[in-house]
CSV table of C-alpha atoms in Angstrom, one decimal:
chain,number,residue,atom,x,y,z
A,420,MET,CA,0.0,0.0,0.0
A,421,ILE,CA,1.3,3.5,-0.9
A,422,GLU,CA,1.4,6.4,1.6
A,423,MET,CA,-0.1,9.8,0.9
A,424,SER,CA,0.8,13.0,2.5
A,425,GLY,CA,-1.9,14.3,4.8
A,426,LEU,CA,-2.5,16.3,8.0
A,427,ILE,CA,-2.1,14.8,11.5
A,428,LEU,CA,-5.6,15.0,13.0
A,429,ASP,CA,-5.6,15.4,16.7
A,430,TRP,CA,-9.1,14.3,17.9
A,431,PRO,CA,-10.4,11.4,19.9
A,432,LEU,CA,-11.8,9.2,17.1
A,433,PRO,CA,-13.7,6.2,18.4
A,434,ALA,CA,-12.4,2.7,17.5
A,435,GLY,CA,-13.5,1.8,14.0
A,436,VAL,CA,-13.6,5.3,12.6
A,437,ASN,CA,-11.0,6.7,10.2
A,438,ALA,CA,-10.5,10.2,8.9
A,439,PHE,CA,-8.0,11.8,6.5
A,440,ILE,CA,-7.4,15.3,5.2
A,441,SER,CA,-5.1,15.7,2.2
A,442,THR,CA,-2.6,18.4,1.5
A,443,ARG,CA,-1.7,19.7,-2.0
A,444,GLU,CA,1.5,17.5,-2.1
A,445,GLY,CA,2.2,14.1,-3.6
A,446,GLY,CA,0.0,14.0,-6.6
A,447,PHE,CA,0.1,14.0,-10.4
A,448,SER,CA,-1.4,17.4,-11.3
A,449,LEU,CA,0.8,20.0,-12.9
A,450,PRO,CA,0.9,23.8,-12.0
A,451,PRO,CA,-1.2,25.7,-11.2
A,452,TYR,CA,-2.9,22.6,-9.8
A,453,GLY,CA,0.3,21.1,-8.4
A,454,SER,CA,0.1,18.5,-7.4
A,455,ASN,CA,-2.6,16.5,-5.5
A,456,ASN,CA,-5.8,18.1,-6.8
A,457,PHE,CA,-9.0,16.2,-6.5
A,458,GLY,CA,-11.4,18.6,-8.3
A,459,LEU,CA,-12.5,17.6,-11.7
A,460,HIS,CA,-14.4,21.0,-12.1
A,461,VAL,CA,-11.4,23.4,-11.8
A,462,GLY,CA,-9.8,23.0,-15.2
A,463,ASP,CA,-7.2,20.5,-14.4
A,464,GLU,CA,-6.3,17.6,-16.7
A,465,PRO,CA,-9.0,14.9,-15.9
A,466,LEU,CA,-6.5,12.0,-16.2
A,467,ALA,CA,-4.3,13.6,-13.5
A,468,VAL,CA,-7.3,14.1,-11.2
A,469,GLU,CA,-8.4,10.5,-11.7
A,470,LYS,CA,-4.9,9.3,-10.9
A,471,ASN,CA,-4.9,11.4,-7.7
A,472,ARG,CA,-8.3,10.0,-6.7
A,473,ALA,CA,-7.1,6.4,-7.4
A,474,GLN,CA,-4.0,7.0,-5.4
A,475,LEU,CA,-6.1,8.3,-2.5
A,476,CYS,CA,-8.3,5.2,-2.4
A,477,GLU,CA,-5.3,2.9,-2.7
A,478,SER,CA,-3.3,4.7,0.0
A,479,LEU,CA,-6.2,4.6,2.5
A,480,GLY,CA,-7.3,1.1,1.6
A,481,LEU,CA,-10.7,2.2,0.5
A,482,LEU,CA,-12.5,-0.6,-1.3
A,483,LYS,CA,-15.6,1.4,-2.1
A,484,THR,CA,-15.7,4.6,-4.2
A,485,PRO,CA,-16.0,7.6,-1.9
A,486,GLN,CA,-19.1,9.7,-2.2
A,487,TRP,CA,-17.9,12.5,-4.5
A,488,LEU,CA,-20.2,15.6,-4.5
A,489,GLU,CA,-21.0,18.5,-6.8
A,490,GLN,CA,-20.8,21.2,-4.1
A,491,ILE,CA,-23.0,24.3,-4.6
A,492,HIS,CA,-22.8,26.1,-1.3
A,493,GLY,CA,-26.1,24.8,-0.2
A,494,VAL,CA,-27.3,22.8,2.8
A,495,LYS,CA,-28.3,19.5,1.3
A,496,VAL,CA,-26.7,16.4,3.0
A,497,VAL,CA,-27.2,13.1,1.2
A,498,ASN,CA,-26.6,9.5,2.3
A,499,ALA,CA,-23.2,8.4,0.9
A,500,LYS,CA,-23.4,5.5,-1.5
A,501,ALA,CA,-20.8,3.5,-3.5
A,502,ASP,CA,-22.7,3.5,-6.8
A,503,GLY,CA,-20.3,5.9,-8.4
A,504,LEU,CA,-22.8,8.7,-8.8
A,505,VAL,CA,-21.8,12.2,-8.1
A,506,ARG,CA,-24.5,13.8,-6.0
A,507,THR,CA,-25.3,17.5,-5.9
A,508,ALA,CA,-25.0,18.4,-2.2
A,509,ASP,CA,-22.6,19.9,0.3
A,510,GLY,CA,-22.4,17.1,2.7
A,511,SER,CA,-22.9,13.3,3.1
A,512,TYR,CA,-23.6,10.9,5.9
A,513,CYS,CA,-23.1,7.2,6.3
A,514,ASP,CA,-23.6,4.4,8.9
A,515,GLN,CA,-22.2,1.6,6.7
A,516,PRO,CA,-18.7,0.2,6.9
A,517,GLY,CA,-16.2,1.0,4.2
A,518,GLN,CA,-18.1,4.0,2.6
A,519,ALA,CA,-16.3,7.3,2.9
A,520,CYS,CA,-18.0,10.6,3.1
A,521,LEU,CA,-15.8,13.2,1.3
A,522,VAL,CA,-15.8,17.0,0.7
A,523,MET,CA,-13.4,19.1,-1.3
A,524,THR,CA,-12.2,22.5,-0.2
A,525,ALA,CA,-9.8,25.4,-1.1
A,526,ASP,CA,-10.6,28.0,1.6
A,527,CYS,CA,-14.1,26.8,2.7
A,528,LEU,CA,-14.2,24.9,5.9
A,529,PRO,CA,-14.5,21.1,5.9
A,530,ILE,CA,-16.2,19.7,9.0
A,531,LEU,CA,-15.9,16.0,9.8
A,532,LEU,CA,-18.5,14.5,12.2
A,533,CYS,CA,-18.8,11.2,14.0
A,534,ASP,CA,-20.8,9.9,17.0
A,535,LYS,CA,-19.0,8.8,20.1
A,536,LYS,CA,-20.1,5.2,19.6
A,537,GLY,CA,-18.3,5.1,16.3
A,538,SER,CA,-21.3,4.0,14.3
A,539,GLN,CA,-22.1,7.2,12.2
A,540,VAL,CA,-20.1,9.7,10.2
A,541,ALA,CA,-20.6,12.7,8.1
A,542,ALA,CA,-18.5,15.3,6.1
A,543,LEU,CA,-19.8,18.8,5.5
A,544,HIS,CA,-18.5,21.5,3.0
A,545,CYS,CA,-19.0,24.8,4.8
A,546,GLY,CA,-18.5,28.0,2.9
A,547,TRP,CA,-19.9,31.0,4.7
A,548,ARG,CA,-23.2,30.7,2.8
A,549,SER,CA,-23.7,27.0,3.8
A,550,LEU,CA,-22.7,27.7,7.3
A,551,ALA,CA,-25.1,30.7,7.7
A,552,LYS,CA,-27.9,28.8,6.1
A,553,GLY,CA,-27.7,25.9,8.5
A,554,ILE,CA,-25.8,23.0,7.0
A,555,CYS,CA,-24.5,21.9,10.4
A,556,ALA,CA,-28.1,21.5,11.6
A,557,ARG,CA,-28.9,19.5,8.4
A,558,GLY,CA,-25.9,17.3,8.9
A,559,LEU,CA,-26.7,16.6,12.6
A,560,GLN,CA,-30.3,15.7,11.7
A,561,LYS,CA,-28.9,12.7,9.9
A,562,PHE,CA,-27.5,11.3,13.2
A,563,THR,CA,-29.6,9.2,15.5
A,564,GLY,CA,-29.1,10.2,19.1
A,565,ASN,CA,-28.3,13.4,20.9
A,566,PRO,CA,-26.1,16.1,19.2
A,567,GLY,CA,-24.1,16.1,22.5
A,568,ASP,CA,-22.9,12.6,21.5
A,569,VAL,CA,-21.3,13.9,18.2
A,570,ILE,CA,-17.7,14.8,17.8
A,571,ALA,CA,-16.6,17.5,15.3
A,572,TYR,CA,-13.3,18.2,13.6
A,573,LEU,CA,-12.7,21.5,11.8
A,574,GLY,CA,-10.3,21.0,8.9
A,575,PRO,CA,-8.1,23.6,7.1
A,576,ALA,CA,-9.8,26.8,6.0
A,577,ILE,CA,-9.1,30.5,5.4
A,578,ALA,CA,-8.2,32.2,8.7
A,579,GLN,CA,-9.6,35.5,9.9
A,580,PRO,CA,-6.6,37.8,8.9
A,581,ASN,CA,-7.2,36.9,5.3
A,582,PHE,CA,-11.0,36.5,5.2
A,583,GLU,CA,-12.4,40.0,4.6
A,584,VAL,CA,-16.2,40.0,4.0
A,585,GLY,CA,-19.0,42.5,3.6
A,586,VAL,CA,-21.7,43.4,6.0
A,587,ASP,CA,-24.0,41.0,4.2
A,588,VAL,CA,-22.1,38.1,5.6
A,589,LEU,CA,-22.4,39.4,9.2
A,590,GLU,CA,-26.1,40.0,8.7
A,591,ALA,CA,-26.6,36.5,7.2
A,592,PHE,CA,-25.2,34.8,10.3
A,593,PHE,CA,-27.0,37.1,12.8
A,594,LYS,CA,-30.3,36.4,11.0
A,595,GLY,CA,-29.9,32.7,11.9
A,596,ALA,CA,-29.1,33.2,15.6
A,597,ARG,CA,-30.8,30.7,17.7
A,598,SER,CA,-30.3,32.5,21.1
A,599,HIS,CA,-28.7,35.5,22.7
A,600,GLU,CA,-25.7,33.3,23.5
A,601,HIS,CA,-25.4,32.2,19.9
A,602,ARG,CA,-25.5,35.8,18.7
A,603,GLU,CA,-22.9,36.9,21.2
A,604,GLN,CA,-20.6,34.1,20.2
A,605,MET,CA,-21.0,34.9,16.6
A,606,SER,CA,-20.4,38.6,17.2
A,607,GLN,CA,-16.9,37.8,18.5
A,608,ALA,CA,-16.1,36.2,15.2
A,609,PHE,CA,-16.1,39.5,13.4
A,610,ILE,CA,-13.6,42.4,13.7
A,611,SER,CA,-13.8,45.6,11.7
A,612,ALA,CA,-11.7,45.9,8.6
A,613,HIS,CA,-10.3,49.1,7.1
A,614,ARG,CA,-13.0,49.6,4.6
A,615,PRO,CA,-16.4,50.8,5.8
A,616,LEU,CA,-19.0,48.0,6.4
A,617,HIS,CA,-16.3,45.3,6.0
A,618,PHE,CA,-15.1,42.8,8.5
A,619,PHE,CA,-12.5,40.1,9.0
A,620,ALA,CA,-14.5,36.9,9.7
A,621,ASP,CA,-13.3,33.9,11.8
A,622,ILE,CA,-15.0,31.0,10.0
A,623,TYR,CA,-13.6,28.6,12.7
A,624,ALA,CA,-15.3,30.7,15.5
A,625,LEU,CA,-18.5,30.9,13.5
A,626,ALA,CA,-18.6,27.1,13.1
A,627,ARG,CA,-17.9,26.6,16.8
A,628,ALA,CA,-20.8,29.0,17.6
A,629,GLU,CA,-23.1,27.1,15.2
A,630,LEU,CA,-22.2,23.7,16.6
A,631,ASN,CA,-22.4,24.9,20.2
A,632,SER,CA,-25.9,26.3,19.5
A,633,LEU,CA,-27.0,22.9,18.2
A,634,GLY,CA,-25.7,21.0,21.3
A,635,VAL,CA,-22.2,19.9,20.0
A,636,SER,CA,-19.5,20.7,22.5
A,637,ALA,CA,-16.7,18.3,21.5
A,638,ILE,CA,-15.1,20.3,18.8
A,639,TYR,CA,-11.5,19.9,17.6
A,640,GLY,CA,-9.2,21.3,14.9
A,641,GLY,CA,-9.1,24.8,13.5
A,642,GLY,CA,-6.3,27.3,13.6
A,643,LEU,CA,-4.7,26.6,10.2
A,644,CYS,CA,-4.9,29.0,7.2
A,645,THR,CA,-5.3,27.8,3.6
A,646,TYR,CA,-4.5,31.3,2.3
A,647,ALA,CA,-1.3,31.8,4.3
A,648,ASP,CA,0.2,28.3,3.7
A,649,ALA,CA,0.7,28.0,0.0
A,650,ASN,CA,3.1,25.0,0.4
A,651,GLN,CA,0.4,22.8,2.1
A,652,PHE,CA,-2.9,24.1,0.9
A,653,TYR,CA,-4.9,25.3,-2.1
A,654,SER,CA,-6.6,28.6,-1.7
A,655,TYR,CA,-9.2,30.0,-4.1
A,656,ARG,CA,-9.0,33.5,-2.7
A,657,ARG,CA,-5.2,33.6,-3.0
A,658,ASP,CA,-4.8,31.9,-6.5
A,659,LYS,CA,-8.3,31.8,-8.1
A,660,THR,CA,-7.2,29.0,-10.5
A,661,THR,CA,-6.3,26.2,-8.1
A,662,GLY,CA,-7.0,22.7,-7.0
A,663,ARG,CA,-9.0,21.2,-4.2
A,664,MET,CA,-8.0,19.2,-1.0
A,665,ALA,CA,-10.1,16.3,0.1
A,666,SER,CA,-11.4,15.7,3.7
A,667,LEU,CA,-13.0,12.3,4.3
A,668,ILE,CA,-14.2,10.1,7.1
A,669,TRP,CA,-15.4,6.5,7.1
A,670,LEU,CA,-16.2,3.5,9.2
A,671,GLU,CA,-14.1,0.4,9.1
């Protein structure tokens, strides 16, 4: 079995649950997609992408095709299946062994979820639109049991110093506030930028606020920046034409 470069994920995964987040290193794609791009929709040579995807499965010992998604910054979360179909959604859920849930990102926040029993998993693609619209709630609705029994991992995303947004983004999140505490936690995720009615947004803090408001307290990860670390990560905001990393989780 070959080995693929990926992040070291520090979170208390239950026995029988595996997770992996790729970096941009170790693949077959040429610049500007160099080198481990998994996105077929970004203009990269399809053969190189397919080789990257095949290497991913071989490296991780995946016998079933991961659930690849056509991500549209919405809130739909589908059941992951190994039928080879690409489903239009921004998240997938699975309670069956061997079937990986997978999302692709290049600044947006990937969130990996599993229950503490190690019997259910999900992967969510969280741009600010999906996060504000409630994709975390939609993902948690797939789980049987209490949200307090779910563990979350926040993968690499654009960090606050490089994520300037307009007032529309702030208003979109505040519109979805579930409580005074939720609103207060979200307000701390925005600091004023130099331009009027612009802010630097902390997508990690916004995700924690969202998950906390839904009853999830076991939250790990965060703190990386796809924009700042060009050696490890793709960043759409930095490069525009670029590849996509993969974040996936599955049951043995």
